[in-house]
mmCIF file of C-alpha atoms in Angstrom:
data_model
loop_
_atom_site.group_PDB
_atom_site.id
_atom_site.type_symbol
_atom_site.label_atom_id
_atom_site.label_comp_id
_atom_site.label_asym_id
_atom_site.label_seq_id
_atom_site.Cartn_x
_atom_site.Cartn_y
_atom_site.Cartn_z
ATOM 1 C CA THR A 1461 0.038 0.343 0.382
ATOM 2 C CA GLN A 1462 2.763 2.497 0.682
ATOM 3 C CA GLU A 1463 4.272 1.815 -3.037
ATOM 4 C CA ALA A 1464 1.090 2.371 -4.641
ATOM 5 C CA GLY A 1465 0.542 5.735 -2.337
ATOM 6 C CA THR A 1466 -2.849 4.716 -1.632
ATOM 7 C CA ASN A 1467 -3.872 4.705 2.142
ATOM 8 C CA ILE A 1468 -7.679 3.717 1.952
ATOM 9 C CA ALA A 1469 -9.266 0.456 -0.235
ATOM 10 C CA GLU A 1470 -12.552 -0.666 -0.817
ATOM 11 C CA LEU A 1471 -13.532 -4.398 -0.538
ATOM 12 C CA GLY A 1472 -17.267 -4.610 -1.554
ATOM 13 C CA TYR A 1473 -20.912 -3.966 -1.129
ATOM 14 C CA LYS A 1474 -23.068 -4.407 2.210
ATOM 15 C CA GLY A 1475 -26.172 -5.253 1.701
ATOM 16 C CA TRP A 1476 -29.004 -7.791 1.016
ATOM 17 C CA ALA A 1477 -28.028 -9.663 -2.299
ATOM 18 C CA THR A 1478 -27.067 -12.735 -1.359
ATOM 19 C CA ASP A 1479 -26.147 -14.481 -5.098
ATOM 20 C CA LYS A 1480 -23.087 -12.572 -5.758
ATOM 21 C CA GLY A 1481 -20.205 -13.683 -4.972
ATOM 22 C CA PRO A 1482 -18.803 -13.677 -1.242
ATOM 23 C CA TYR A 1483 -18.152 -9.905 -1.223
ATOM 24 C CA ALA A 1484 -21.610 -8.935 -2.023
ATOM 25 C CA ARG A 1485 -21.771 -8.340 1.721
ATOM 26 C CA CYS A 1486 -18.928 -7.777 2.709
ATOM 27 C CA GLU A 1487 -19.348 -10.764 5.198
ATOM 28 C CA GLU A 1488 -17.073 -9.846 8.473
ATOM 29 C CA GLU A 1489 -16.302 -13.698 9.400
ATOM 30 C CA PHE A 1490 -15.128 -14.520 5.774
ATOM 31 C CA LEU A 1491 -13.091 -11.113 5.613
ATOM 32 C CA LYS A 1492 -11.407 -11.308 8.974
ATOM 33 C CA SER A 1493 -10.008 -15.136 7.790
ATOM 34 C CA ARG A 1494 -8.587 -13.962 4.653
ATOM 35 C CA LEU A 1495 -7.067 -10.446 5.387
ATOM 36 C CA PRO A 1496 -3.523 -9.705 7.168
ATOM 37 C CA VAL A 1497 -2.620 -7.835 9.713
ATOM 38 C CA LEU A 1498 -3.253 -4.017 8.541
ATOM 39 C CA ASP A 1499 -1.110 -1.238 9.684
ATOM 40 C CA THR A 1500 -1.631 1.890 7.611
ATOM 41 C CA LEU A 1501 -4.476 0.508 5.312
ATOM 42 C CA LYS A 1502 -7.839 1.559 5.963
ATOM 43 C CA LEU A 1503 -10.509 -0.457 4.561
ATOM 44 C CA ALA A 1504 -14.228 0.674 2.970
ATOM 45 C CA PHE A 1505 -17.404 -0.766 2.176
ATOM 46 C CA MET A 1506 -20.369 0.822 0.108
ATOM 47 C CA VAL A 1507 -23.832 1.234 0.321
ATOM 48 C CA ASP A 1508 -26.356 1.821 -1.927
ATOM 49 C CA VAL A 1509 -28.836 4.354 0.055
ATOM 50 C CA THR A 1510 -31.498 3.584 -1.661
ATOM 51 C CA GLU A 1511 -31.365 -0.438 -0.786
ATOM 52 C CA PHE A 1512 -31.713 0.638 2.786
ATOM 53 C CA ILE A 1513 -34.585 2.647 2.145
ATOM 54 C CA GLY A 1514 -37.516 1.046 4.894
ATOM 55 C CA MET A 1515 -35.537 -1.637 6.334
ATOM 56 C CA ASP A 1516 -33.230 -2.076 8.910
ATOM 57 C CA ALA A 1517 -29.529 -1.360 8.568
ATOM 58 C CA ASP A 1518 -28.645 -2.735 11.725
ATOM 59 C CA LEU A 1519 -28.998 -6.075 10.076
ATOM 60 C CA VAL A 1520 -26.100 -5.706 7.738
ATOM 61 C CA ILE A 1521 -24.378 -3.112 9.152
ATOM 62 C CA PRO A 1522 -22.043 -4.150 12.133
ATOM 63 C CA ARG A 1523 -21.010 -1.534 14.920
ATOM 64 C CA ALA A 1524 -16.960 -0.581 13.742
ATOM 65 C CA CYS A 1525 -15.569 -0.994 17.293
ATOM 66 C CA ASP A 1526 -16.788 -4.970 15.614
ATOM 67 C CA SER A 1527 -15.759 -4.579 11.674
ATOM 68 C CA VAL A 1528 -12.476 -4.809 9.696
ATOM 69 C CA PHE A 1529 -14.062 -1.554 8.007
ATOM 70 C CA ASP A 1530 -13.640 1.917 9.212
ATOM 71 C CA TYR A 1531 -14.936 3.964 6.048
ATOM 72 C CA VAL A 1532 -18.144 3.330 4.468
ATOM 73 C CA ARG A 1533 -18.846 4.802 0.540
ATOM 74 C CA ILE A 1534 -22.513 5.933 0.403
ATOM 75 C CA ALA A 1535 -23.589 5.705 -3.125
ATOM 76 C CA THR A 1536 -27.019 8.108 -3.611
ATOM 77 C CA ARG A 1537 -28.889 9.803 -6.639
ATOM 78 C CA ILE A 1538 -29.696 13.657 -6.250
ATOM 79 C CA GLU A 1539 -32.996 13.380 -5.571
ATOM 80 C CA ASP A 1540 -32.209 10.933 -2.776
ATOM 81 C CA LEU A 1541 -30.143 13.127 -0.720
ATOM 82 C CA ASP A 1542 -32.299 13.231 2.214
ATOM 83 C CA LYS A 1543 -31.488 9.606 2.888
ATOM 84 C CA ALA A 1544 -28.261 10.107 2.127
ATOM 85 C CA GLN A 1545 -28.007 12.095 4.902
ATOM 86 C CA GLU A 1546 -30.061 9.790 7.120
ATOM 87 C CA MET A 1547 -27.643 7.323 6.289
ATOM 88 C CA VAL A 1548 -24.657 9.294 7.160
ATOM 89 C CA SER A 1549 -26.053 10.191 9.972
ATOM 90 C CA TYR A 1550 -26.841 6.392 11.096
ATOM 91 C CA MET A 1551 -23.421 5.446 10.167
ATOM 92 C CA LYS A 1552 -21.678 8.385 12.146
ATOM 93 C CA THR A 1553 -23.489 6.498 15.121
ATOM 94 C CA LYS A 1554 -22.400 3.086 14.608
ATOM 95 C CA GLY A 1555 -18.567 4.255 14.699
ATOM 96 C CA TYR A 1556 -17.888 4.707 10.930
ATOM 97 C CA ILE A 1557 -16.361 8.294 8.730
ATOM 98 C CA PRO A 1558 -19.182 8.475 6.135
ATOM 99 C CA ILE A 1559 -17.930 9.106 2.175
ATOM 100 C CA VAL A 1560 -20.937 10.462 0.503
ATOM 101 C CA ASN A 1561 -21.149 9.927 -3.986
ATOM 102 C CA ILE A 1562 -23.229 11.006 -6.052
ATOM 103 C CA MET A 1563 -24.201 9.023 -8.654
ATOM 104 C CA GLY A 1564 -25.253 10.506 -12.148
ATOM 105 C CA ALA A 1565 -23.374 13.471 -12.454
ATOM 106 C CA SER A 1566 -23.367 14.109 -16.285
ATOM 107 C CA LEU A 1567 -27.594 14.202 -15.630
ATOM 108 C CA LEU A 1568 -26.731 17.314 -12.462
ATOM 109 C CA LYS A 1569 -25.728 21.132 -12.727
ATOM 110 C CA SER A 1570 -23.346 21.950 -10.770
ATOM 111 C CA ALA A 1571 -25.249 23.676 -9.123
ATOM 112 C CA ASP A 1572 -27.081 20.221 -7.666
ATOM 113 C CA LEU A 1573 -23.575 19.508 -6.662
ATOM 114 C CA THR A 1574 -22.795 22.888 -4.632
ATOM 115 C CA GLU A 1575 -26.380 22.502 -3.315
ATOM 116 C CA ALA A 1576 -25.437 18.457 -2.108
ATOM 117 C CA ALA A 1577 -22.120 19.415 -0.785
ATOM 118 C CA LYS A 1578 -24.169 21.808 1.619
ATOM 119 C CA SER A 1579 -26.510 19.171 2.726
ATOM 120 C CA LEU A 1580 -23.782 16.987 3.134
ATOM 121 C CA ALA A 1581 -21.573 18.703 5.691
ATOM 122 C CA GLN A 1582 -21.400 15.853 7.842
ATOM 123 C CA ALA A 1583 -19.779 13.453 5.376
ATOM 124 C CA LYS A 1584 -16.018 13.331 5.868
ATOM 125 C CA ILE A 1585 -15.740 13.644 2.066
ATOM 126 C CA LEU A 1586 -18.322 14.132 -1.029
ATOM 127 C CA TYR A 1587 -17.558 12.880 -4.533
ATOM 128 C CA PHE A 1588 -19.097 12.469 -7.706
ATOM 129 C CA ALA A 1589 -19.796 9.856 -9.841
ATOM 130 C CA ASP A 1590 -19.403 10.268 -14.150
ATOM 131 C CA SER A 1591 -21.986 6.718 -13.424
ATOM 132 C CA LEU A 1592 -23.094 6.859 -17.581
ATOM 133 C CA GLY A 1593 -18.969 7.699 -18.338
ATOM 134 C CA SER A 1594 -20.462 10.847 -20.958
ATOM 135 C CA LEU A 1595 -18.731 13.271 -18.862
ATOM 136 C CA GLY A 1596 -15.359 15.020 -20.351
ATOM 137 C CA PRO A 1597 -12.107 16.550 -18.705
ATOM 138 C CA THR A 1598 -14.262 20.042 -18.830
ATOM 139 C CA GLU A 1599 -17.360 18.924 -17.731
ATOM 140 C CA CYS A 1600 -15.205 17.252 -14.740
ATOM 141 C CA ILE A 1601 -13.448 20.244 -13.178
ATOM 142 C CA ASP A 1602 -16.317 22.008 -13.261
ATOM 143 C CA LYS A 1603 -18.463 19.839 -11.179
ATOM 144 C CA LEU A 1604 -15.272 19.099 -8.623
ATOM 145 C CA ASN A 1605 -14.963 23.230 -8.576
ATOM 146 C CA ALA A 1606 -18.695 23.297 -7.239
ATOM 147 C CA ILE A 1607 -18.483 20.764 -4.866
ATOM 148 C CA LYS A 1608 -14.903 22.595 -4.232
ATOM 149 C CA SER A 1609 -16.649 25.991 -3.647
ATOM 150 C CA ILE A 1610 -18.223 24.570 -0.484
ATOM 151 C CA ARG A 1611 -15.866 22.573 1.145
ATOM 152 C CA ASP A 1612 -12.434 20.451 1.248
ATOM 153 C CA GLY A 1613 -12.391 16.620 0.823
ATOM 154 C CA CYS A 1614 -13.914 16.059 -2.931
ATOM 155 C CA GLY A 1615 -13.229 13.582 -5.402
ATOM 156 C CA PHE A 1616 -14.036 12.039 -8.218
ATOM 157 C CA HIS A 1617 -15.360 8.791 -9.711
ATOM 158 C CA SER A 1618 -14.720 7.402 -13.405
ATOM 159 C CA HIS A 1619 -16.143 5.098 -15.866
ATOM 160 C CA ASP A 1620 -14.820 4.642 -19.341
ATOM 161 C CA ASN A 1621 -17.876 4.546 -21.723
ATOM 162 C CA GLN A 1622 -16.515 6.891 -24.015
ATOM 163 C CA GLY A 1623 -12.400 6.250 -23.241
ATOM 164 C CA LEU A 1624 -12.080 9.143 -21.242
ATOM 165 C CA ALA A 1625 -11.951 7.548 -17.633
ATOM 166 C CA ILE A 1626 -7.773 8.350 -17.606
ATOM 167 C CA ALA A 1627 -8.457 11.562 -18.669
ATOM 168 C CA ASN A 1628 -10.871 12.764 -16.527
ATOM 169 C CA SER A 1629 -8.991 11.541 -13.273
ATOM 170 C CA MET A 1630 -6.053 12.970 -14.664
ATOM 171 C CA ALA A 1631 -8.161 16.520 -15.110
#
């Protein structure tokens, strides 16, 4: 991890999916039996906020002190920001460091991301995903600057549908 300059790695997903392999739920016992002792690398798991609407998250999310994870990436769409805020608060009470990922950024205006940055102030990091892989470097910079105008701790998740993932990430 030091050679790569990485201090956080996302291992998989927590949710109710049971037929997608052992990482679909990031089962704690499965992971604990396979992970080496990690000194500097912190681990994250992902949740989709819509999967938890109306569900008891305690059934799949242990307290951080009982988990191999320190961080949680909460994926949300802009129309579910209120649910994302609830999930951020919930994850903090469980002892996790919340990161929020706004999906579908190509469908959003920069002002939408500015408003999201304001409403999700409790999250450690806020970033946006080019879920459709349809943004170009200039658009990525504009959207990132919209978040940066409100807060530190921001980022970008690329998809390579147009072959621009690396160019967008470099921008």
